[in-house]
Coordinates of C-alpha atoms in Angstrom, one line a residue:
Chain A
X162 CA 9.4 -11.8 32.6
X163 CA 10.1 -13.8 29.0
X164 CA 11.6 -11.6 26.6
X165 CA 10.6 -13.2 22.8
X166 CA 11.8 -12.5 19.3
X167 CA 9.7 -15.0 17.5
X168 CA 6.6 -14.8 16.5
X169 CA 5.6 -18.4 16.3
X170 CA 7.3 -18.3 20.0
X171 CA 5.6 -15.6 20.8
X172 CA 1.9 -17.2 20.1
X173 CA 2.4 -20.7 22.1
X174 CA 3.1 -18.8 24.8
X175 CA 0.1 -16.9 24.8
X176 CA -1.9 -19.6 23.6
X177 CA 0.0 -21.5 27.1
X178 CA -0.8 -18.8 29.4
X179 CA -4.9 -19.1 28.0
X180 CA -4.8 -23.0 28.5
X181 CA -3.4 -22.6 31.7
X182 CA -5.9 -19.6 32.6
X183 CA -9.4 -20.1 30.7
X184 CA -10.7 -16.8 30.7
X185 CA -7.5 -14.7 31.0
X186 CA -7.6 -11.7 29.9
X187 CA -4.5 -10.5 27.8
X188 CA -3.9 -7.0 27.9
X189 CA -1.3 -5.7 25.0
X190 CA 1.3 -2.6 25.0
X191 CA 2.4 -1.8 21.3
X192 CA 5.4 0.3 21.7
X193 CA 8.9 1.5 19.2
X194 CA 10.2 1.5 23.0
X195 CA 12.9 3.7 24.1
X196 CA 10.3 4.0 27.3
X197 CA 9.2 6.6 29.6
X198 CA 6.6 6.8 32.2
X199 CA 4.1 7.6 30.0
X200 CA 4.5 3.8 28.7
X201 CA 4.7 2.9 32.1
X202 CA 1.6 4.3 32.6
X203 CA 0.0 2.1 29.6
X204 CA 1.3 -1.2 31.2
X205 CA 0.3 -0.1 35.0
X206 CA -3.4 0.4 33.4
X207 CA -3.0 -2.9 31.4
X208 CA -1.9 -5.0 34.4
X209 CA -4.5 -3.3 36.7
X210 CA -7.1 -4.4 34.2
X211 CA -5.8 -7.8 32.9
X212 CA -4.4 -11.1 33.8
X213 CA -1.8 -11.2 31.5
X214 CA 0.5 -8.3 30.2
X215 CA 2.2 -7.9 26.6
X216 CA 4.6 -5.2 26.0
X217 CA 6.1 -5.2 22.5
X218 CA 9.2 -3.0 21.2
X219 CA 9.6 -2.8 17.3
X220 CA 10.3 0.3 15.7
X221 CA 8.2 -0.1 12.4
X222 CA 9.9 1.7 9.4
X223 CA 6.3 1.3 7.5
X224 CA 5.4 4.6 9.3
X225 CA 8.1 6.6 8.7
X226 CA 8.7 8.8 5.9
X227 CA 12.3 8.8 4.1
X228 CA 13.4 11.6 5.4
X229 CA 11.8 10.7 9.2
X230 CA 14.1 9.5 11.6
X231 CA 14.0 5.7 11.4
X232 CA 17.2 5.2 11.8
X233 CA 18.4 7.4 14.6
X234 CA 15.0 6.8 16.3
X235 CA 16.3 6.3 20.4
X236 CA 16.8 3.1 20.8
X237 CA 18.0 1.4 24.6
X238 CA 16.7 -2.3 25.1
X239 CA 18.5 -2.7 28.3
X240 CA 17.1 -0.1 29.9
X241 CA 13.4 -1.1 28.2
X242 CA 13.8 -4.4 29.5
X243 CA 13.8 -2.9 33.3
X244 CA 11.3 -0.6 32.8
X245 CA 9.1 -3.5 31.5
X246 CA 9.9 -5.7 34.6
X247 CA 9.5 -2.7 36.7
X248 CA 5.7 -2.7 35.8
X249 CA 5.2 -6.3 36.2
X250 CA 5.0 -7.3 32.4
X251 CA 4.9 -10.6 31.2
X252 CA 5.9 -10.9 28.0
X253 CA 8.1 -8.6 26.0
X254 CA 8.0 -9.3 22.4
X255 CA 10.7 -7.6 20.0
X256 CA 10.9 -8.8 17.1
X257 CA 13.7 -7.9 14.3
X258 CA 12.5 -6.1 11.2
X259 CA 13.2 -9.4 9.0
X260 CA 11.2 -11.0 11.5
X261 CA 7.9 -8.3 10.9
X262 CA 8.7 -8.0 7.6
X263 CA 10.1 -11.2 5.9
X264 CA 9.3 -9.7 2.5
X265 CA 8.4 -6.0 1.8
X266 CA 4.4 -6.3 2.7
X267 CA 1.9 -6.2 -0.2
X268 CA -0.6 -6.0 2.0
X269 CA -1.7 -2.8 3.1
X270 CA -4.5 -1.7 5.5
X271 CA -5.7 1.9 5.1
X272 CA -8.1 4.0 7.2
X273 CA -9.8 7.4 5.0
X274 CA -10.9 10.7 6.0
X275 CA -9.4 11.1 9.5
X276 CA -6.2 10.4 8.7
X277 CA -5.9 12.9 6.1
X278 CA -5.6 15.5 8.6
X279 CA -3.0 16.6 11.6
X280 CA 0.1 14.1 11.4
X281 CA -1.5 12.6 8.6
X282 CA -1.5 15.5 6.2
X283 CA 2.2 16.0 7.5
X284 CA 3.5 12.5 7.4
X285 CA 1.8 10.5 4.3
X286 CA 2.1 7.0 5.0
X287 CA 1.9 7.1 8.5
X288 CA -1.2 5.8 9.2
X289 CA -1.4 3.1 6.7
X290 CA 2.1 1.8 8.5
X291 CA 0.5 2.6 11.9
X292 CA -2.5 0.3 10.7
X293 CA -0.9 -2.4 9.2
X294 CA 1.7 -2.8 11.8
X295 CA -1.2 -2.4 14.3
X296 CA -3.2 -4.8 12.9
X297 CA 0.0 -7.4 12.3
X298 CA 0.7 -7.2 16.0
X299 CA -3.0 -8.2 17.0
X300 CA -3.0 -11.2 14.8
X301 CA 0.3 -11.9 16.5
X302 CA -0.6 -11.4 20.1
X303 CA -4.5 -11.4 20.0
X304 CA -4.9 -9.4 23.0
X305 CA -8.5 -9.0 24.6
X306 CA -7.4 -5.2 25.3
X307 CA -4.8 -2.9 23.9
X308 CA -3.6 -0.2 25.6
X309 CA -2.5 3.3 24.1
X310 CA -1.4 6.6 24.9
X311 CA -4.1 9.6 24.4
X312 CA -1.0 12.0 23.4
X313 CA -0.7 10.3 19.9
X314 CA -4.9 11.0 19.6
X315 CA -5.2 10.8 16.4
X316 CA -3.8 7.0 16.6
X317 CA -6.2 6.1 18.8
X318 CA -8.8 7.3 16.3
X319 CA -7.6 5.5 13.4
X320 CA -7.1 2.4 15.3
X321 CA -10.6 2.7 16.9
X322 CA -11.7 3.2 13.3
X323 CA -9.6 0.2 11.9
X324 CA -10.8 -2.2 14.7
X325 CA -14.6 -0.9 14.3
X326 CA -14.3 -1.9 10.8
X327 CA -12.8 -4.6 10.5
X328 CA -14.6 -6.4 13.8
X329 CA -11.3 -6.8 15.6
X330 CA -12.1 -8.6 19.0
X331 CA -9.9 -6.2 21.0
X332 CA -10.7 -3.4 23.2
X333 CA -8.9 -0.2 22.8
X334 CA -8.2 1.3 26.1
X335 CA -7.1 5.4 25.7
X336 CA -4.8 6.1 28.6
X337 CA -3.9 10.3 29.5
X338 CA -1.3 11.9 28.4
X339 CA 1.6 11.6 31.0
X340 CA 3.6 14.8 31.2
X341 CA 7.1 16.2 32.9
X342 CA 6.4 18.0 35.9
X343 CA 6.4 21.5 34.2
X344 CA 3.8 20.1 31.7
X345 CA 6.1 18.7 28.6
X346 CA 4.2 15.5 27.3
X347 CA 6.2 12.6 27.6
X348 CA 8.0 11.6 24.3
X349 CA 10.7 9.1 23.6
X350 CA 11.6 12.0 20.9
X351 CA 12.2 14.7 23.6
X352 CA 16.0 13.4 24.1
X353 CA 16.7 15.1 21.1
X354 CA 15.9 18.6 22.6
X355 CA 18.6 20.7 22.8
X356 CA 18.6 22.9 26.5
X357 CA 17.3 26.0 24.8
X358 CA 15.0 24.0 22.3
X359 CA 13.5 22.4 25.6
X360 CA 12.7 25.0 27.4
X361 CA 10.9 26.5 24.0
X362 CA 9.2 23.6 23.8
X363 CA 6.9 24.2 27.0
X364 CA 5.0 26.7 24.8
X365 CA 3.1 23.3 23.7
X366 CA 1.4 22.6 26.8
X367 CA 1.2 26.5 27.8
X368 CA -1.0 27.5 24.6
X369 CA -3.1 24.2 24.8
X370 CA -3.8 25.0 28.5
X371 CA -4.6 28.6 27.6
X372 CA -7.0 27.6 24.9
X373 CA -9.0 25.2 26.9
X374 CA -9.3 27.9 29.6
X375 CA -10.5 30.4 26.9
X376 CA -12.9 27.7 25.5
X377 CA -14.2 26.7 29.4
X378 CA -14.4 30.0 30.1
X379 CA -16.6 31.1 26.8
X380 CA -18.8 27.7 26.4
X381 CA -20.4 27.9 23.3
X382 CA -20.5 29.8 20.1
X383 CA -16.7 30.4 20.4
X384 CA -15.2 30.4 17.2
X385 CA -11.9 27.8 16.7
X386 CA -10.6 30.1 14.3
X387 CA -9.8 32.7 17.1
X388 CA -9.1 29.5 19.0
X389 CA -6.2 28.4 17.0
X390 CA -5.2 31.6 16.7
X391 CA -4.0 32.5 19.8
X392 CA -2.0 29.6 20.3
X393 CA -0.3 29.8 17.4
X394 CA 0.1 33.4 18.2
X395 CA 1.8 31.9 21.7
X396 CA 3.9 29.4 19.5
X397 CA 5.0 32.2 17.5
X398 CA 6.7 34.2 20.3
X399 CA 9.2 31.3 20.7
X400 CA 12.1 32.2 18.6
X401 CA 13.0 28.2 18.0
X402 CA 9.7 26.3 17.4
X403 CA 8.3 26.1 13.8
X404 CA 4.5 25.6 13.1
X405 CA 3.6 22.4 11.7
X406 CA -0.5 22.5 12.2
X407 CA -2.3 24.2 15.1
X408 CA -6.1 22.6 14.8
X409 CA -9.2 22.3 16.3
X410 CA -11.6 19.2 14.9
X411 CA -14.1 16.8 16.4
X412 CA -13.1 14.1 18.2
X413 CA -12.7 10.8 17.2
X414 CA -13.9 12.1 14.1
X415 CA -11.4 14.7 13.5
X416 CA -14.0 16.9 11.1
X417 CA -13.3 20.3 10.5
X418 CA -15.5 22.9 13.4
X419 CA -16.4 26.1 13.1
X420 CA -18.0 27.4 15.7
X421 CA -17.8 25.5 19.4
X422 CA -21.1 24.4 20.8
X423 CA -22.0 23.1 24.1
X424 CA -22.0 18.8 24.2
X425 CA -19.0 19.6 21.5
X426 CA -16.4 16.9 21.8
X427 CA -13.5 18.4 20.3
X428 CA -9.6 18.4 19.9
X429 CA -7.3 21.1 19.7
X430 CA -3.9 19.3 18.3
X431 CA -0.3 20.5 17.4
X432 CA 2.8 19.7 15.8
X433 CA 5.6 21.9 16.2
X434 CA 9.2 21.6 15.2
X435 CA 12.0 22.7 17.3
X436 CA 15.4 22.1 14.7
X437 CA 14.8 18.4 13.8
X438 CA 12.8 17.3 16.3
X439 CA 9.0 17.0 15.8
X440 CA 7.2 17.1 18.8
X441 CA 2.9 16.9 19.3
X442 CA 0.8 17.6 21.8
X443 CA -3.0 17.8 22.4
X444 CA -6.2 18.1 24.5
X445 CA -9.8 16.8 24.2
X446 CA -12.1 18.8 25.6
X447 CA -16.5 18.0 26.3
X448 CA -18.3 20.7 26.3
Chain B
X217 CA -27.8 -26.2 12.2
X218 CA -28.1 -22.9 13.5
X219 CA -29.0 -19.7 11.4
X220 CA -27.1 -17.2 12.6
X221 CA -27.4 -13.5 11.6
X222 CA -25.8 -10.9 14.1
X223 CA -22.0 -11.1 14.7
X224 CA -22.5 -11.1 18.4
X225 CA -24.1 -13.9 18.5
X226 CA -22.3 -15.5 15.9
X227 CA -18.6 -14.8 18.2
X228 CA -20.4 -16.1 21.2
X229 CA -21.9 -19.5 19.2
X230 CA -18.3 -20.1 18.4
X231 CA -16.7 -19.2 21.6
X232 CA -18.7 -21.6 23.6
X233 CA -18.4 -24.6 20.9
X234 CA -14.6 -23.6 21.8
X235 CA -15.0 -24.0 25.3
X236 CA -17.2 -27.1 24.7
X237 CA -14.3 -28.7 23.0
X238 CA -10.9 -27.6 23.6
X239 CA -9.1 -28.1 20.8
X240 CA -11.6 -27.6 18.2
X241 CA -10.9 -27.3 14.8
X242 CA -12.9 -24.6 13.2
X243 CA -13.7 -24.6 9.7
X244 CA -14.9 -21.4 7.5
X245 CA -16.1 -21.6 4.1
X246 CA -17.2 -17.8 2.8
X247 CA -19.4 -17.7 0.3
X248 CA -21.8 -15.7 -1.5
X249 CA -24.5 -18.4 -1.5
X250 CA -26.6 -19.0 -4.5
X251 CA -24.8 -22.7 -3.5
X252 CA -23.9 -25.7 -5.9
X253 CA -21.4 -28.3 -5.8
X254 CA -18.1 -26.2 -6.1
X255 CA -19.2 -24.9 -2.7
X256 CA -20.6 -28.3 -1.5
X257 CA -17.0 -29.5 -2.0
X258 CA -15.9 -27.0 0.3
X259 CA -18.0 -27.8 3.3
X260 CA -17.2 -31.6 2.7
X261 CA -13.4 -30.7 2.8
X262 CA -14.4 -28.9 5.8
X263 CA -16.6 -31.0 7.6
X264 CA -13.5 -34.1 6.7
X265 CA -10.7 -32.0 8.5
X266 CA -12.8 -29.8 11.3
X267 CA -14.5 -30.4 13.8
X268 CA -16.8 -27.9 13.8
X269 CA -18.2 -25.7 10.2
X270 CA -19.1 -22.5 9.7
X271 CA -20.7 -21.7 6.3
X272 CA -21.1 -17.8 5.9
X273 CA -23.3 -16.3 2.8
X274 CA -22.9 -12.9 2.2
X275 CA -23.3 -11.0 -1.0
X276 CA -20.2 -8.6 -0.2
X277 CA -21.5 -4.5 -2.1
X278 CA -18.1 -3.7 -1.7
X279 CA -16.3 -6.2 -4.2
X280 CA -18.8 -5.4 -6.7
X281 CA -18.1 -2.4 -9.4
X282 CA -20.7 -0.1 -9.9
X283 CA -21.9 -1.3 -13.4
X284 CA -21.6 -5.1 -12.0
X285 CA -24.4 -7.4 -11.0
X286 CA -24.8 -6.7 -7.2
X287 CA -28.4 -6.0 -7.5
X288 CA -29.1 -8.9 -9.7
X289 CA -26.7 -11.2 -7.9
X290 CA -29.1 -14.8 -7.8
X291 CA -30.1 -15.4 -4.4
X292 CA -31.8 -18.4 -2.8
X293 CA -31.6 -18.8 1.2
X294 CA -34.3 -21.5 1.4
X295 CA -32.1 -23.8 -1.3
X296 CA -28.7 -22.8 0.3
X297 CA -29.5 -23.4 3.9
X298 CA -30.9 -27.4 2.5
X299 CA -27.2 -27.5 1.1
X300 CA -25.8 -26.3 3.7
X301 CA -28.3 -28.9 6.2
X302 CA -27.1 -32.0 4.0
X303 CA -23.2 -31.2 3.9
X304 CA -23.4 -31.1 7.7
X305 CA -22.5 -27.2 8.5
X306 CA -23.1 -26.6 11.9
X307 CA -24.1 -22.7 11.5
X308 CA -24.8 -21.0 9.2
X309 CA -23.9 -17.4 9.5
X310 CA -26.2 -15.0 6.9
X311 CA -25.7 -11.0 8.3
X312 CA -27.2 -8.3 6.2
X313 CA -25.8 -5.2 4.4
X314 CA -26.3 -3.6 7.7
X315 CA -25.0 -5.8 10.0
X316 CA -21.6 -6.0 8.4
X317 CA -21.8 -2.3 7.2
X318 CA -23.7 -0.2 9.8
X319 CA -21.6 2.7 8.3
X320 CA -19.8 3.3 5.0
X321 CA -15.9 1.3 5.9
X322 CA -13.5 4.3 6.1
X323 CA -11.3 1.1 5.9
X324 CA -9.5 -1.0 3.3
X325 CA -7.3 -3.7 3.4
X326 CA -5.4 -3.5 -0.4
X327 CA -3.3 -5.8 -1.8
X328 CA -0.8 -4.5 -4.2
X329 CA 1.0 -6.2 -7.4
X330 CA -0.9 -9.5 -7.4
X331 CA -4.1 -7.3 -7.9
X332 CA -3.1 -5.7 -11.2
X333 CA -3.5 -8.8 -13.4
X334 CA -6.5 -11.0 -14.7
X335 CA -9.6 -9.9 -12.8
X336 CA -7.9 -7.0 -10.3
X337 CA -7.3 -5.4 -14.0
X338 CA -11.2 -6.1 -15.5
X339 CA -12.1 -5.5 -11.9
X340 CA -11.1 -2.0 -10.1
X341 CA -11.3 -2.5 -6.4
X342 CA -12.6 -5.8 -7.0
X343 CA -9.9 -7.6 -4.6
X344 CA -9.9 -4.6 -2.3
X345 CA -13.4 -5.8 -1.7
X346 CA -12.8 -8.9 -1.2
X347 CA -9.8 -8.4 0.9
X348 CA -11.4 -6.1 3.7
X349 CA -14.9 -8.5 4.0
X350 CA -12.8 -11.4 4.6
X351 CA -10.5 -10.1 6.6
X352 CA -13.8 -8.7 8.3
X353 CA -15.3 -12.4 8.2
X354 CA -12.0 -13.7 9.7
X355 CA -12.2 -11.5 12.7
X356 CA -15.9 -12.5 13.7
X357 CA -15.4 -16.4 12.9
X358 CA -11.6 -17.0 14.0
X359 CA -11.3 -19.8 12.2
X360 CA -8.2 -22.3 11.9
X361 CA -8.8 -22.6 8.4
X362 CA -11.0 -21.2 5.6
X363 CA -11.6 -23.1 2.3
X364 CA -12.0 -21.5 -1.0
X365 CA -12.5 -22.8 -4.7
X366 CA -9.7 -22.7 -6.9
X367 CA -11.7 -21.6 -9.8
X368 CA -10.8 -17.8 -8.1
X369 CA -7.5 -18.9 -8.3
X370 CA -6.2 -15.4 -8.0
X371 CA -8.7 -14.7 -5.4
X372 CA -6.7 -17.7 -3.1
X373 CA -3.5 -16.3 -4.3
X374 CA -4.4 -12.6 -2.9
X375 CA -5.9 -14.2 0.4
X376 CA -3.0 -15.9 0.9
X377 CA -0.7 -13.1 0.4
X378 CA -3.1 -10.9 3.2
X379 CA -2.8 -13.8 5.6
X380 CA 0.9 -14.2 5.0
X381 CA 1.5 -10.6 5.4
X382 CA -1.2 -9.7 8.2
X383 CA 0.2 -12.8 10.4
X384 CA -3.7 -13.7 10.5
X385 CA -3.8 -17.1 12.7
X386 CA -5.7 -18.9 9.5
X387 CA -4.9 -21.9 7.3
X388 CA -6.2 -21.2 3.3
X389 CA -7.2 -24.3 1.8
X390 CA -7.2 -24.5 -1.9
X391 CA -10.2 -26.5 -3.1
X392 CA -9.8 -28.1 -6.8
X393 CA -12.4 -26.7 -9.5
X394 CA -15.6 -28.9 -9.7
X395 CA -17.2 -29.1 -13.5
X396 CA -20.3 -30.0 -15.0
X397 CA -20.2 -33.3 -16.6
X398 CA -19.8 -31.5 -19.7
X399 CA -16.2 -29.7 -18.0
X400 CA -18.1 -26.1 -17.7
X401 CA -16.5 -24.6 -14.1
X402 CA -19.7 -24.5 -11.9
X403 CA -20.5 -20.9 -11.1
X404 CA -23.2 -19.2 -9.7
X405 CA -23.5 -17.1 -12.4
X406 CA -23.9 -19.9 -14.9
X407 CA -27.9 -19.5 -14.5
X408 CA -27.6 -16.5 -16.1
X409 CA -26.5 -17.8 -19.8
X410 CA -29.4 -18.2 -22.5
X411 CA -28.9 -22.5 -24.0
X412 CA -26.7 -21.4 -26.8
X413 CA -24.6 -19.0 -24.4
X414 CA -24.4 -21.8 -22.0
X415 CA -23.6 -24.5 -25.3
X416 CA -20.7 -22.0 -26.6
X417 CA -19.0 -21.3 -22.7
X418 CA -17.9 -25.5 -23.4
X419 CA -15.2 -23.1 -24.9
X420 CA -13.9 -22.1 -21.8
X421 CA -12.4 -25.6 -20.5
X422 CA -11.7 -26.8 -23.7
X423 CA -9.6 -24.1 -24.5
X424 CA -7.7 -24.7 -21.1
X425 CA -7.4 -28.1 -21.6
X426 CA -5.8 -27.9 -25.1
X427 CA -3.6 -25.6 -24.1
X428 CA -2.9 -27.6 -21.0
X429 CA -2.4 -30.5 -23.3
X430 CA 0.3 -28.5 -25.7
X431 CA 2.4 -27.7 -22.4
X432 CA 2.3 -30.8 -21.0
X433 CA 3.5 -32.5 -24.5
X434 CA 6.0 -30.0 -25.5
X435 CA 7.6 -29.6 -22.0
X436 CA 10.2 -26.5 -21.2
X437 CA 11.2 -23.8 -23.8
X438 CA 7.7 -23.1 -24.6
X439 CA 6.6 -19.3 -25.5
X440 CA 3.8 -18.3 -23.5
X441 CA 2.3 -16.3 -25.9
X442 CA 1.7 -19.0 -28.4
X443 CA -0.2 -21.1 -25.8
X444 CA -2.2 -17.6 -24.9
X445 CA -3.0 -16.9 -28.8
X446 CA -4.1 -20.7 -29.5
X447 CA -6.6 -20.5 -26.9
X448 CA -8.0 -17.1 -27.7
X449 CA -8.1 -18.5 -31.4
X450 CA -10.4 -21.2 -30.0
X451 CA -12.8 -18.9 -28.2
X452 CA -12.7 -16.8 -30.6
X453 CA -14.5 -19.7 -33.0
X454 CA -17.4 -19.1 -31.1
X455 CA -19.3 -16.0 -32.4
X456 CA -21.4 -15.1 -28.8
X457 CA -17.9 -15.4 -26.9
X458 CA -16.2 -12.0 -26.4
X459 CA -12.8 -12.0 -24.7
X460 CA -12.1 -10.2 -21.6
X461 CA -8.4 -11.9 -21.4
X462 CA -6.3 -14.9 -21.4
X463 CA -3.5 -15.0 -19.9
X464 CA -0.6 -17.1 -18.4
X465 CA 1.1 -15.9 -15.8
X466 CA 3.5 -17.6 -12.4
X467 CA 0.9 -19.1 -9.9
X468 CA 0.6 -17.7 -7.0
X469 CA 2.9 -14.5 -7.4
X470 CA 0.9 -13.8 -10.9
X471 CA 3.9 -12.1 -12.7
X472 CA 4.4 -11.8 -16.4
X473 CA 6.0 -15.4 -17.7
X474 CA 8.3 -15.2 -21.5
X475 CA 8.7 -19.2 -21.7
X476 CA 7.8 -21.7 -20.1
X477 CA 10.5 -24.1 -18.1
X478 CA 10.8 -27.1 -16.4
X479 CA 9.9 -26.8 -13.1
X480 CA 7.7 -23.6 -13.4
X481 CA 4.1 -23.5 -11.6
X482 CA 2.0 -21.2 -13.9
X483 CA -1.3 -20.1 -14.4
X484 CA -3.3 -19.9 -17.6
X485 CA -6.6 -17.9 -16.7
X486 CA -9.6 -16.3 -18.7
X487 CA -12.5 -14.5 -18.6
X488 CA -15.1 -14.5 -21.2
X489 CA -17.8 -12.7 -21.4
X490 CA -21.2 -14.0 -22.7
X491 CA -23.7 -11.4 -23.2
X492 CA -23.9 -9.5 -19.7
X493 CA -22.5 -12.7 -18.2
X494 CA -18.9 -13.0 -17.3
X495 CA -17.4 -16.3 -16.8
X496 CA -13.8 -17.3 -15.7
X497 CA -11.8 -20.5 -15.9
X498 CA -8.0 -21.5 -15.1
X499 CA -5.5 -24.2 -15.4
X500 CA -2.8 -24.0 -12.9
X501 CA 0.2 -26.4 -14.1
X502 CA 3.5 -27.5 -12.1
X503 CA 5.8 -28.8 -14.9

């Protein structure tokens, strides 16, 4: 496994690995790292699938907020770097800030609509840096097939969106949500739980659980605003977590539903805050 | 030389030329057809230094303003593709509306700063426009290099900002103005201007060049605004002649200049309009 800083480094030795391979097919890994098995999941599927496996690390500061925790974001490249070899990567590219983001960028690349809901609506900005960083790293690495986790959904729709768009040759692969054993979803931002706070927190996969049963149990004509509120009727019996958004939408499209109909293809997201810690969780259901 | 009108096909004619030829060169000129000998200039520079050319004519709705000329926009495919044939393109790639636009973009790539001056100011969302369909373009060709006319001088400038800051794998070429005999900027538009419209645009070069002149002669310690209000007192000598501006500005970052120094690369740029038809011309000047 090569681990690379450079960009221009970066791209001979992809464009090596192609000359060497004609018809390889490079799978890529964007991550801010601090990994758990959820990304270990995303490179098992990427190296199942492809010749050639890219993991990067960069914590991008174009998608947080200033008040978001950039700076004490979890960071542990020595441990990242055995997790990557772990799961048979290639390539791990982390590149410095100043090595992203020579000068402040003037370019921006935006998606609408969708990402003015959920984590959009909470965090502005985020998607445009989600975007542009996405869409730097896939000029860098020019993958044939990127790889991302389902529990950030509404990233997966923007950057379905923003490849769709603009004609990016890359397959977007979603991967499923990879969760503790008593059902929290995998986040590098759970180390910041406090005991207590943790426990709370399994009211996120409890009332998303419950909903989908009540929604499978009641196909069709069920109405999301009873939907929603139960769960955030769940939420609220936790003395610690704090209501961000509870929603149900369509998915990918993330438009606002009323009523749920059978062949429905919808998500029922939340963001919930326990202290400082912001922590999502999801599920997409047919109908 | 191949036709080409459906991106598929258009990524798979260029893939196998790849594969063909290891190595290739690709060349991309981008036009909006409608071709004359600016544009002829680009293919020649194109078919000199690549291998393999790939001419694309698209009249782009989204770079147009709502009370521009989309709609009347000249077009002339059985003209352009004889160009095209006798500067030695090898395709030709002419999608439709549709094909580049099956549904409205939700996204936009945006260029900030360098977008607020000259035609970005006369122009809302002009470069917007432009930015997202040739970032669109450069996805489907993957060229190594694009050529573009220096008479959009800040057009290059913003496409060269995009590439810097998207890391797109592209090299911009800057291709120098080409003139009438007379020194009018050839344009596809100029077929709109009535014989004394077209006599009275001489303005437009002659302006540039006397200013160009004054600079050259008196070199350093110059005010910029004198050299801005002697040419506007030229054009405005010509009664059909209305000024949308003149300005001189640093090339390529396109910020305000006081004086002019030694050593300085600037800009002097106009638009005029002549009845419904809107010209531009610039000087760009390393001292």
């Amino acid at each position: 496994m090569r681990t690379i800083r450079h960009i221009q480094e970066l791209r001979e030795a992809v464009r090596q690995a192609r000359r060497e391979n004609p018809g390889l097919r490079v799978g890529f890994v964007p991550t801010m790292g601090y990994l758990h098995d959820g990304h270990a999941s995303l490179m098992e599927s990427a190296r199942e699938q492809c010749g050639f496996v890219i993991l990067s690390i960069f914590v991008n500061p174009l998608q947080f907020g200033p008040n978001e925790d950039f700076s004490r974001y979890p960071r542990n490249e020595e441990r990242d770097l055995a997790v990557a070899a772990a799961a048979g990567v290639d390539i791990v590219f982390m590149p410095s800030v100043e090595e992203m983001y020579p000068q402040p960028t003037k370019t921006i690349v935006s998606v609408s609509q969708m990402t003015e809901k959920l984590c959009g609506a909470s965090r502005p900005g985020h998607f445009d840096g989600v975007a542009t960083v996405v869409s730097k790293l896939f000029q860098i690495v020019q993958p044939d097939a990127a790889y991302f986790g389902l529990k950030d959904a509404q990233q997966i729709a923007v950057i379905e969106q923003l490849v769709h768009d603009l004609n990016m040759p890359v397959e977007i692969v979603p991967c499923p949500i990879i969760r503790e054993a008593d059902g929290l979803a995998m986040s590098s931002r759970n180390v910041y739980l406090q005991p207590e706070e943790r426990e709370q927190a399994l009211v996120l996969s409890q009332s998303l659980n419950y909903a989908g049963q009540r929604i499978r149990d009641q196909r069709g004509g069920l109405d999301a605003e009873a939907v929603t509120a139960s769960v955030r009727k769940l939420i609220e019996e936790k003395p610690l977590a704090v209501i961000d958004y509870v929603e149900l939408l369509s998915y990918p499209s993330l438009e606002a539903v009323n009523r749920i109909h059978s062949g429905d293809r919808i998500i029922i997201a939340l963001a919930i805050k326990f202290g400082k810690t912001r922590l999502i969780d999801n599920m997409i259901l047919t109908l």
